[in-house]
């Protein structure tokens, strides 16, 4: 999910060129939030007058699946795969989570928490609610509260990630407020797996691969010399697999990370006009073994190591130079060696404007690998990626998320929600008796919210003739 950028100051003009019609009335306005579902087959956006869900099955057209106005000022909108289950949080009641069946336009249940909700993550087994200093783990089938992780390190941005694989359900969240640690938690067995020392500075973004076997994290930039570091770790053991670096010449703040479905690529969007796509592949193991082998280092110089590697393979000139630098790095200090092993971006996308908040994702659309960028300027940008050559990715389609003549357009928002809740007094939560489906243990005593076929392997799609009705809750 993306946070909105601040509104223009007094006397300034907004970044969107479509903010007024010819008669001076408002037209296209920025969004509160945007989020892709778990398999990147749909996009949900929210704003002042509700939310919308768009299908991402085609490059040339983007159909609006649903327009919902049951909850105003939506700043969190999360859909469960391709089902009718929608989780919304409104700025009017930021401590309350509402779960809707959008095809029936009915509310299934709602839950209140002790402070404002910063993020919600869900898969077929678990639903995670993230507060600034707490995480709540629910069983998504009946919404029973399974675990409360209280007094977690301050997390004002609501950073957390939940794996979506059927075989596992890992939760990742910042493990320290002073260092770049990431706690890996098993949301199925309800125990901490490990704490990964991911970065020297604070964590700026985290994301799981579709299989749940890899975890990517990005650091906040602390100096021009170090830049922003992106690392990929194996799950569950937390071993570092890849490392990339961004923003050596200017300040870069990573806003989103996303793996491709096959975990071969990783994209990173930021506050700049460039989105980077990294290829997740290791260098030649033959050369790596020779470069790491201590006996080889003692017995042969750099030229000898690379000549032996060259005799076993027939690399190009660039590959030969890469082997030479790899071999040379074994004789250099570890800090220099680490810098030499950090790969450059495989492909890049140049956005038309910098500084606009956005979220990026990789998806196969009509058998073509595409980069999707949803921006708070009210557009979805689609770029083609050459999986063999990489390089600059061409823009193939730009979709406007709202029609200019639509009177129910989502309106411009204020500062980022995470920043707003840190400076304002929380409203008093409603009493439990006023909330349908709420009970004192934050769980449901009877009934299933989602039928069993919802959790089958493959795309989730409810049968209109057999969809479940709203659940009737009873307190014991």
Coordinates of C-alpha atoms in Angstrom, one line a residue:
X1 CA 0.0 0.0 0.0
X2 CA 1.2 3.5 -0.7
X3 CA 1.0 6.5 1.5
X4 CA -0.3 9.8 0.0
X5 CA 1.9 12.8 -0.6
X6 CA 1.1 16.0 1.3
X7 CA -1.3 18.5 -0.2
X8 CA 0.1 21.6 -1.9
X9 CA 0.9 24.5 0.4
X10 CA -1.2 27.7 0.3
X11 CA -0.5 29.4 -3.0
X12 CA 1.0 26.3 -4.7
X13 CA -0.5 24.3 -7.5
X14 CA -1.0 20.5 -7.2
X15 CA 1.1 18.2 -9.3
X16 CA -1.8 16.9 -11.4
X17 CA -2.6 18.8 -14.5
X18 CA -6.3 17.7 -14.4
X19 CA -7.3 19.2 -11.1
X20 CA -9.9 21.6 -12.6
X21 CA -12.6 21.4 -15.3
X22 CA -13.1 24.3 -17.7
X23 CA -15.8 25.7 -15.3
X24 CA -13.4 25.6 -12.4
X25 CA -14.9 22.5 -10.6
X26 CA -12.8 19.7 -9.4
X27 CA -11.9 16.8 -11.8
X28 CA -9.2 14.2 -11.3
X29 CA -7.7 14.2 -7.8
X30 CA -5.1 12.2 -6.0
X31 CA -5.8 9.0 -4.1
X32 CA -5.6 8.0 -0.5
X33 CA -4.2 4.5 -1.2
X34 CA -3.5 1.9 -3.8
X35 CA -2.7 -1.8 -3.4
X36 CA -2.3 -4.9 -5.6
X37 CA -3.9 -8.1 -4.5
X38 CA -1.7 -11.1 -3.5
X39 CA -1.3 -12.5 -7.1
X40 CA -1.3 -9.0 -8.8
X41 CA -4.5 -9.8 -10.8
X42 CA -6.4 -6.7 -9.5
X43 CA -5.8 -3.2 -8.1
X44 CA -7.7 -1.6 -5.3
X45 CA -7.7 2.2 -4.8
X46 CA -9.3 4.3 -2.0
X47 CA -10.2 7.9 -1.3
X48 CA -12.7 10.2 0.2
X49 CA -15.9 8.7 -1.4
X50 CA -15.0 5.0 -1.1
X51 CA -12.9 2.6 -3.1
X52 CA -12.7 0.8 -6.5
X53 CA -11.3 -2.5 -7.7
X54 CA -9.9 -2.9 -11.2
X55 CA -9.0 -6.1 -13.1
X56 CA -5.5 -6.4 -14.4
X57 CA -6.1 -9.2 -16.9
X58 CA -5.4 -7.0 -20.0
X59 CA -2.8 -4.4 -21.0
X60 CA -5.1 -2.5 -23.3
X61 CA -8.1 -2.2 -21.0
X62 CA -8.7 -2.1 -17.3
X63 CA -12.2 -3.0 -16.2
X64 CA -13.7 -1.6 -13.0
X65 CA -14.9 -4.7 -11.0
X66 CA -16.6 -2.8 -8.2
X67 CA -17.2 0.7 -6.9
X68 CA -17.9 0.8 -3.2
X69 CA -19.1 3.8 -1.2
X70 CA -20.1 2.0 2.0
X71 CA -17.0 3.3 3.8
X72 CA -15.8 6.9 3.2
X73 CA -12.3 8.2 3.4
X74 CA -10.7 4.8 2.7
X75 CA -7.0 4.8 3.4
X76 CA -6.5 1.0 3.6
X77 CA -8.2 -1.3 0.9
X78 CA -7.0 -4.9 0.7
X79 CA -8.6 -7.7 -1.4
X80 CA -8.2 -11.4 -0.7
X81 CA -6.9 -12.7 -4.1
X82 CA -9.9 -12.7 -6.5
X83 CA -12.6 -13.2 -4.0
X84 CA -15.4 -10.9 -2.9
X85 CA -13.7 -10.4 0.5
X86 CA -12.6 -6.8 1.0
X87 CA -10.9 -5.3 4.1
X88 CA -11.3 -1.5 4.5
X89 CA -10.2 1.1 7.1
X90 CA -11.6 4.6 7.0
X91 CA -10.1 7.8 8.3
X92 CA -13.4 8.6 10.0
X93 CA -12.8 5.5 12.3
X94 CA -9.1 4.7 11.9
X95 CA -9.1 2.3 14.9
X96 CA -11.8 0.1 13.2
X97 CA -11.3 -2.6 10.5
X98 CA -14.4 -3.4 8.3
X99 CA -14.6 -6.6 6.3
X100 CA -17.1 -6.5 3.4
X101 CA -18.6 -8.9 0.9
X102 CA -18.5 -6.4 -1.9
X103 CA -20.6 -8.4 -4.4
X104 CA -23.5 -8.5 -1.9
X105 CA -22.7 -5.0 -0.6
X106 CA -22.9 -6.4 2.9
X107 CA -20.6 -6.0 5.9
X108 CA -19.4 -9.4 7.3
X109 CA -17.9 -8.0 10.5
X110 CA -15.8 -5.2 12.0
X111 CA -13.2 -5.0 14.8
X112 CA -11.8 -2.2 16.8
X113 CA -8.3 -1.9 18.3
X114 CA -6.6 0.2 20.9
X115 CA -5.0 2.6 18.4
X116 CA -5.1 3.6 14.8
X117 CA -4.6 0.8 12.2
X118 CA -1.5 1.4 9.9
X119 CA -1.6 -1.7 7.7
X120 CA -3.6 -4.8 7.1
X121 CA -2.2 -8.0 5.4
X122 CA -4.0 -11.1 4.5
X123 CA -3.6 -14.5 2.9
X124 CA -5.8 -17.7 2.8
X125 CA -5.0 -18.5 6.4
X126 CA -4.2 -15.4 8.4
X127 CA -5.2 -11.8 8.6
X128 CA -2.7 -9.4 10.2
X129 CA -3.5 -6.0 11.7
X130 CA -0.5 -3.7 12.3
X131 CA -0.6 -0.9 14.8
X132 CA 2.3 1.4 15.6
X133 CA 3.5 -0.8 18.6
X134 CA 1.4 -4.0 18.2
X135 CA 0.5 -6.7 15.7
X136 CA -2.7 -8.9 15.9
X137 CA -2.9 -12.2 14.1
X138 CA -6.4 -13.5 13.2
X139 CA -7.6 -16.8 11.8
X140 CA -9.2 -15.6 8.6
X141 CA -11.8 -18.3 8.5
X142 CA -13.6 -17.2 11.6
X143 CA -11.6 -14.1 12.6
X144 CA -10.7 -15.5 16.0
X145 CA -7.7 -13.7 17.5
X146 CA -4.9 -16.2 17.7
X147 CA -2.0 -14.0 18.9
X148 CA -1.3 -10.5 20.1
X149 CA 2.3 -9.3 19.6
X150 CA 2.4 -6.4 22.0
X151 CA 5.1 -3.8 22.7
X152 CA 6.8 -4.4 19.4
X153 CA 9.4 -1.8 18.3
X154 CA 7.9 1.5 17.3
X155 CA 6.7 1.1 13.7
X156 CA 5.2 4.5 12.7
X157 CA 5.1 3.6 8.9
X158 CA 3.2 0.3 9.6
X159 CA 5.9 -1.8 7.8
X160 CA 5.1 -5.5 7.6
X161 CA 4.8 -8.3 5.1
X162 CA 2.9 -11.6 5.0
X163 CA 3.8 -14.5 2.8
X164 CA 1.0 -15.8 0.6
X165 CA 2.1 -19.4 -0.1
X166 CA -0.3 -22.2 1.0
X167 CA 2.6 -24.1 2.6
X168 CA 3.7 -21.3 4.9
X169 CA 2.5 -18.1 6.5
X170 CA 5.5 -16.0 7.5
X171 CA 5.1 -12.5 9.0
X172 CA 8.0 -10.0 8.7
X173 CA 8.2 -6.7 10.6
X174 CA 10.9 -4.3 12.0
X175 CA 12.7 -5.9 14.9
X176 CA 14.4 -2.8 16.3
X177 CA 13.8 0.9 16.2
X178 CA 17.5 1.7 16.3
X179 CA 18.9 -0.9 13.9
X180 CA 17.8 -2.4 10.6
X181 CA 16.6 -5.7 12.1
X182 CA 13.7 -7.7 10.6
X183 CA 11.8 -10.2 12.8
X184 CA 10.6 -13.3 10.9
X185 CA 7.5 -14.8 12.7
X186 CA 5.7 -18.0 11.9
X187 CA 2.0 -16.9 11.8
X188 CA 0.8 -20.6 11.5
X189 CA 2.6 -22.0 14.5
X190 CA 2.7 -18.7 16.3
X191 CA 6.4 -18.5 17.2
X192 CA 9.4 -16.4 16.2
X193 CA 11.6 -18.0 13.6
X194 CA 14.6 -15.7 13.5
X195 CA 15.7 -12.1 13.7
X196 CA 17.6 -11.0 10.5
X197 CA 20.3 -8.2 10.8
X198 CA 19.3 -6.8 7.5
X199 CA 20.8 -3.3 7.5
X200 CA 22.8 -0.8 9.5
X201 CA 20.1 1.8 9.2
X202 CA 16.3 1.6 9.6
X203 CA 14.3 -0.7 7.3
X204 CA 12.3 1.3 4.7
X205 CA 10.5 -1.6 2.9
X206 CA 10.0 -5.4 3.1
X207 CA 8.4 -7.9 0.8
X208 CA 8.1 -11.7 0.4
X209 CA 8.3 -13.7 -2.8
X210 CA 5.2 -15.5 -4.0
X211 CA 6.6 -18.9 -2.7
X212 CA 7.5 -17.4 0.7
X213 CA 11.1 -18.7 0.3
X214 CA 12.7 -15.2 -0.1
X215 CA 12.5 -11.9 1.7
X216 CA 13.6 -8.6 0.3
X217 CA 14.3 -5.5 2.5
X218 CA 15.5 -2.0 1.8
X219 CA 17.3 0.4 4.1
X220 CA 16.8 4.0 4.7
X221 CA 19.6 6.1 3.2
X222 CA 21.9 7.6 5.9
X223 CA 24.7 9.0 3.9
X224 CA 25.7 9.6 0.2
X225 CA 28.7 7.3 0.7
X226 CA 26.5 4.3 1.6
X227 CA 23.4 4.9 -0.4
X228 CA 20.3 2.8 -0.1
X229 CA 20.9 -1.0 0.2
X230 CA 18.5 -3.7 -1.0
X231 CA 19.1 -7.2 0.2
X232 CA 17.4 -10.5 -0.4
X233 CA 17.4 -13.2 2.2
X234 CA 16.4 -16.9 2.2
X235 CA 13.4 -17.9 4.3
X236 CA 13.3 -19.3 7.0
X237 CA 17.1 -19.3 7.8
X238 CA 17.7 -15.7 6.9
X239 CA 20.9 -16.2 4.8
X240 CA 21.8 -13.2 2.5
X241 CA 21.4 -14.2 -1.1
X242 CA 21.7 -10.9 -3.0
X243 CA 22.6 -7.3 -2.4
X244 CA 22.0 -4.2 -4.6
X245 CA 22.6 -0.5 -4.0
X246 CA 20.7 2.6 -5.1
X247 CA 21.0 6.3 -4.7
X248 CA 24.7 6.9 -4.3
X249 CA 24.5 10.4 -5.8
X250 CA 21.2 11.6 -4.4
X251 CA 18.7 10.8 -1.6
X252 CA 16.5 7.8 -2.4
X253 CA 13.7 6.6 -0.3
X254 CA 12.4 3.1 -1.3
X255 CA 8.6 3.0 -1.3
X256 CA 7.9 -0.5 -2.5
X257 CA 9.5 -3.8 -3.3
X258 CA 8.0 -6.6 -5.3
X259 CA 9.1 -10.0 -6.7
X260 CA 8.0 -11.6 -9.9
X261 CA 5.9 -14.7 -9.6
X262 CA 8.9 -17.0 -10.4
X263 CA 11.3 -15.0 -8.1
X264 CA 13.7 -14.3 -10.9
X265 CA 13.2 -10.5 -10.7
X266 CA 12.8 -7.9 -8.0
X267 CA 11.6 -4.3 -8.6
X268 CA 12.1 -1.3 -6.3
X269 CA 10.2 2.0 -6.6
X270 CA 11.2 5.2 -4.8
X271 CA 10.7 8.9 -4.5
X272 CA 12.7 9.4 -7.7
X273 CA 11.6 9.0 -11.3
X274 CA 13.4 5.7 -11.7
X275 CA 12.1 2.2 -11.0
X276 CA 14.8 -0.5 -10.9
X277 CA 14.3 -4.2 -11.8
X278 CA 17.0 -6.5 -10.5
X279 CA 17.7 -10.0 -11.8
X280 CA 18.1 -12.5 -9.1
X281 CA 20.8 -14.8 -10.4
X282 CA 24.2 -15.8 -9.1
X283 CA 27.4 -15.4 -11.0
X284 CA 29.2 -18.4 -12.5
X285 CA 29.7 -20.9 -9.6
X286 CA 33.0 -22.1 -11.2
X287 CA 34.6 -18.7 -10.9
X288 CA 33.1 -18.0 -7.5
X289 CA 34.5 -21.3 -6.1
X290 CA 38.0 -20.4 -7.4
X291 CA 37.7 -16.8 -6.1
X292 CA 36.6 -18.0 -2.7
X293 CA 39.0 -20.9 -2.4
X294 CA 41.8 -19.8 -0.1
X295 CA 44.4 -22.2 -1.5
X296 CA 43.8 -20.8 -4.9
X297 CA 44.4 -17.3 -3.6
X298 CA 47.7 -18.4 -2.1
X299 CA 48.9 -20.3 -5.1
X300 CA 47.8 -18.1 -7.9
X301 CA 47.4 -14.4 -8.7
X302 CA 44.4 -12.7 -10.1
X303 CA 45.4 -13.3 -13.7
X304 CA 46.0 -17.0 -13.1
X305 CA 42.6 -17.4 -11.4
X306 CA 40.8 -15.7 -14.3
X307 CA 42.7 -17.6 -16.9
X308 CA 41.7 -20.9 -15.4
X309 CA 38.1 -19.8 -15.3
X310 CA 38.3 -18.7 -18.9
X311 CA 39.7 -22.0 -20.0
X312 CA 36.7 -23.9 -18.5
X313 CA 34.1 -21.6 -20.1
X314 CA 34.0 -19.3 -23.2
X315 CA 32.7 -16.0 -21.7
X316 CA 32.2 -12.7 -23.5
X317 CA 34.5 -9.8 -22.8
X318 CA 32.2 -8.4 -20.2
X319 CA 31.9 -11.8 -18.5
X320 CA 35.7 -12.1 -18.5
X321 CA 36.1 -8.6 -16.9
X322 CA 33.5 -9.6 -14.3
X323 CA 35.5 -12.7 -13.4
X324 CA 38.7 -10.6 -13.2
X325 CA 37.0 -8.1 -10.8
X326 CA 35.5 -11.0 -8.8
X327 CA 38.9 -12.6 -8.4
X328 CA 40.6 -9.3 -7.6
X329 CA 38.0 -8.6 -4.9
X330 CA 39.3 -11.6 -2.9
X331 CA 42.5 -9.6 -2.2
X332 CA 40.7 -6.4 -1.1
X333 CA 39.2 -5.4 2.3
X334 CA 35.7 -6.8 2.9
X335 CA 34.0 -3.4 2.5
X336 CA 35.5 -2.9 -0.9
X337 CA 34.8 -6.5 -1.9
X338 CA 31.1 -6.1 -0.9
X339 CA 30.8 -3.0 -3.1
X340 CA 32.3 -4.9 -6.1
X341 CA 29.8 -7.8 -5.7
X342 CA 26.7 -5.5 -5.6
X343 CA 25.0 -5.9 -9.0
X344 CA 23.5 -3.1 -11.1
X345 CA 19.9 -3.0 -12.2
X346 CA 19.0 -5.4 -15.0
X347 CA 16.2 -3.1 -16.3
X348 CA 15.0 0.4 -15.5
X349 CA 11.8 2.4 -16.0
X350 CA 11.7 6.2 -16.3
X351 CA 8.6 7.7 -14.9
X352 CA 7.3 11.0 -16.2
X353 CA 7.4 12.7 -12.8
X354 CA 9.5 12.4 -9.7
X355 CA 8.4 12.7 -6.1
X356 CA 4.9 11.3 -6.6
X357 CA 4.2 8.4 -4.2
X358 CA 3.7 5.1 -6.1
X359 CA 3.7 1.3 -5.7
X360 CA 5.2 -1.0 -8.3
X361 CA 4.6 -4.7 -9.0
X362 CA 5.7 -7.3 -11.5
X363 CA 3.1 -9.4 -13.3
X364 CA 2.6 -11.6 -16.3
X365 CA -0.2 -10.1 -18.4
X366 CA -1.1 -12.0 -21.6
X367 CA 2.1 -14.0 -21.3
X368 CA 4.3 -10.9 -21.2
X369 CA 6.3 -9.8 -18.2
X370 CA 5.1 -6.3 -17.2
X371 CA 5.9 -3.7 -14.6
X372 CA 2.8 -2.0 -13.1
X373 CA 3.2 1.3 -11.4
X374 CA 0.1 2.7 -9.6
X375 CA 0.7 6.4 -8.8
X376 CA -1.1 8.9 -6.5
X377 CA -1.5 11.1 -9.6
X378 CA -4.5 8.8 -10.4
X379 CA -2.9 6.7 -13.1
X380 CA -1.7 3.1 -13.6
X381 CA 1.4 2.8 -15.9
X382 CA 2.2 -0.5 -17.6
X383 CA 5.7 -1.1 -19.0
X384 CA 7.0 -4.1 -20.9
X385 CA 10.2 -5.9 -19.7
X386 CA 12.6 -7.8 -21.9
X387 CA 13.4 -10.8 -19.7
X388 CA 16.5 -11.6 -21.8
X389 CA 18.1 -8.2 -22.5
X390 CA 16.6 -5.9 -19.8
X391 CA 17.6 -2.3 -20.4
X392 CA 15.1 0.6 -20.6
X393 CA 11.5 -0.6 -20.4
X394 CA 9.0 1.1 -22.8
X395 CA 5.7 2.5 -21.6
X396 CA 2.9 0.5 -23.4
X397 CA -0.2 1.8 -21.7
X398 CA -1.3 4.5 -19.3
X399 CA -4.7 4.0 -17.6
X400 CA -6.6 6.7 -15.8
X401 CA -8.2 5.3 -12.7
X402 CA -11.1 7.8 -12.6
X403 CA -13.1 9.4 -15.4
X404 CA -12.9 13.2 -15.5
X405 CA -16.7 13.5 -15.4
X406 CA -17.3 11.2 -12.6
X407 CA -18.8 13.1 -9.7
X408 CA -17.7 10.4 -7.2
X409 CA -14.0 10.8 -7.9
X410 CA -11.7 10.2 -4.9
X411 CA -10.4 13.5 -3.6
X412 CA -7.0 14.7 -2.6
X413 CA -5.7 13.7 0.7
X414 CA -3.6 15.4 3.4
X415 CA -0.2 14.3 4.7
X416 CA 0.6 10.6 4.9
X417 CA -1.6 8.8 7.4
X418 CA 1.2 7.3 9.4
X419 CA 2.6 10.8 9.9
X420 CA -0.9 12.2 10.8
X421 CA -1.6 9.6 13.5
X422 CA 1.7 10.3 15.2
X423 CA 0.7 13.9 15.9
X424 CA -3.0 13.7 16.7
X425 CA -5.0 12.4 19.6
X426 CA -6.8 9.1 18.9
X427 CA -10.6 9.1 18.9
X428 CA -12.3 7.0 21.5
X429 CA -13.0 3.5 20.2
X430 CA -16.7 2.6 20.2
X431 CA -17.8 0.2 22.8
X432 CA -17.9 -3.5 22.1
X433 CA -21.7 -3.6 22.3
X434 CA -22.0 -1.2 19.5
X435 CA -19.9 -3.2 17.1
X436 CA -21.6 -6.1 15.2
X437 CA -19.6 -9.2 15.4
X438 CA -17.3 -8.0 18.1
X439 CA -16.7 -9.8 21.4
X440 CA -14.4 -9.2 24.3
X441 CA -11.7 -11.6 23.2
X442 CA -11.6 -10.0 19.7
X443 CA -12.7 -13.3 18.2
X444 CA -15.8 -14.9 16.8
X445 CA -17.4 -17.8 18.7
X446 CA -19.3 -19.4 15.8
X447 CA -19.5 -19.4 12.1
X448 CA -17.1 -19.3 9.2
X449 CA -16.5 -16.1 7.3
X450 CA -15.1 -17.8 4.2
X451 CA -16.1 -21.2 2.8
X452 CA -13.5 -23.9 2.4
X453 CA -13.4 -23.7 -1.4
X454 CA -12.0 -20.2 -0.9
X455 CA -8.7 -21.6 0.2
X456 CA -8.2 -24.1 -2.6
X457 CA -4.9 -23.9 -4.5
X458 CA -5.2 -21.6 -7.5
X459 CA -7.1 -18.4 -8.2
X460 CA -9.8 -17.7 -5.6
X461 CA -13.2 -17.0 -7.1
X462 CA -16.5 -17.2 -5.2
X463 CA -19.5 -18.9 -6.9
X464 CA -22.3 -16.3 -7.1
X465 CA -25.0 -19.0 -6.6
X466 CA -23.3 -20.4 -3.4
X467 CA -21.7 -17.4 -1.8
X468 CA -21.9 -17.3 1.9
X469 CA -24.4 -14.9 3.6
X470 CA -23.4 -12.5 6.3
X471 CA -22.4 -14.3 9.5
X472 CA -24.6 -14.1 12.5
X473 CA -22.4 -13.7 15.6
X474 CA -23.3 -14.7 19.1
X475 CA -21.4 -13.8 22.3
X476 CA -21.2 -16.5 24.9

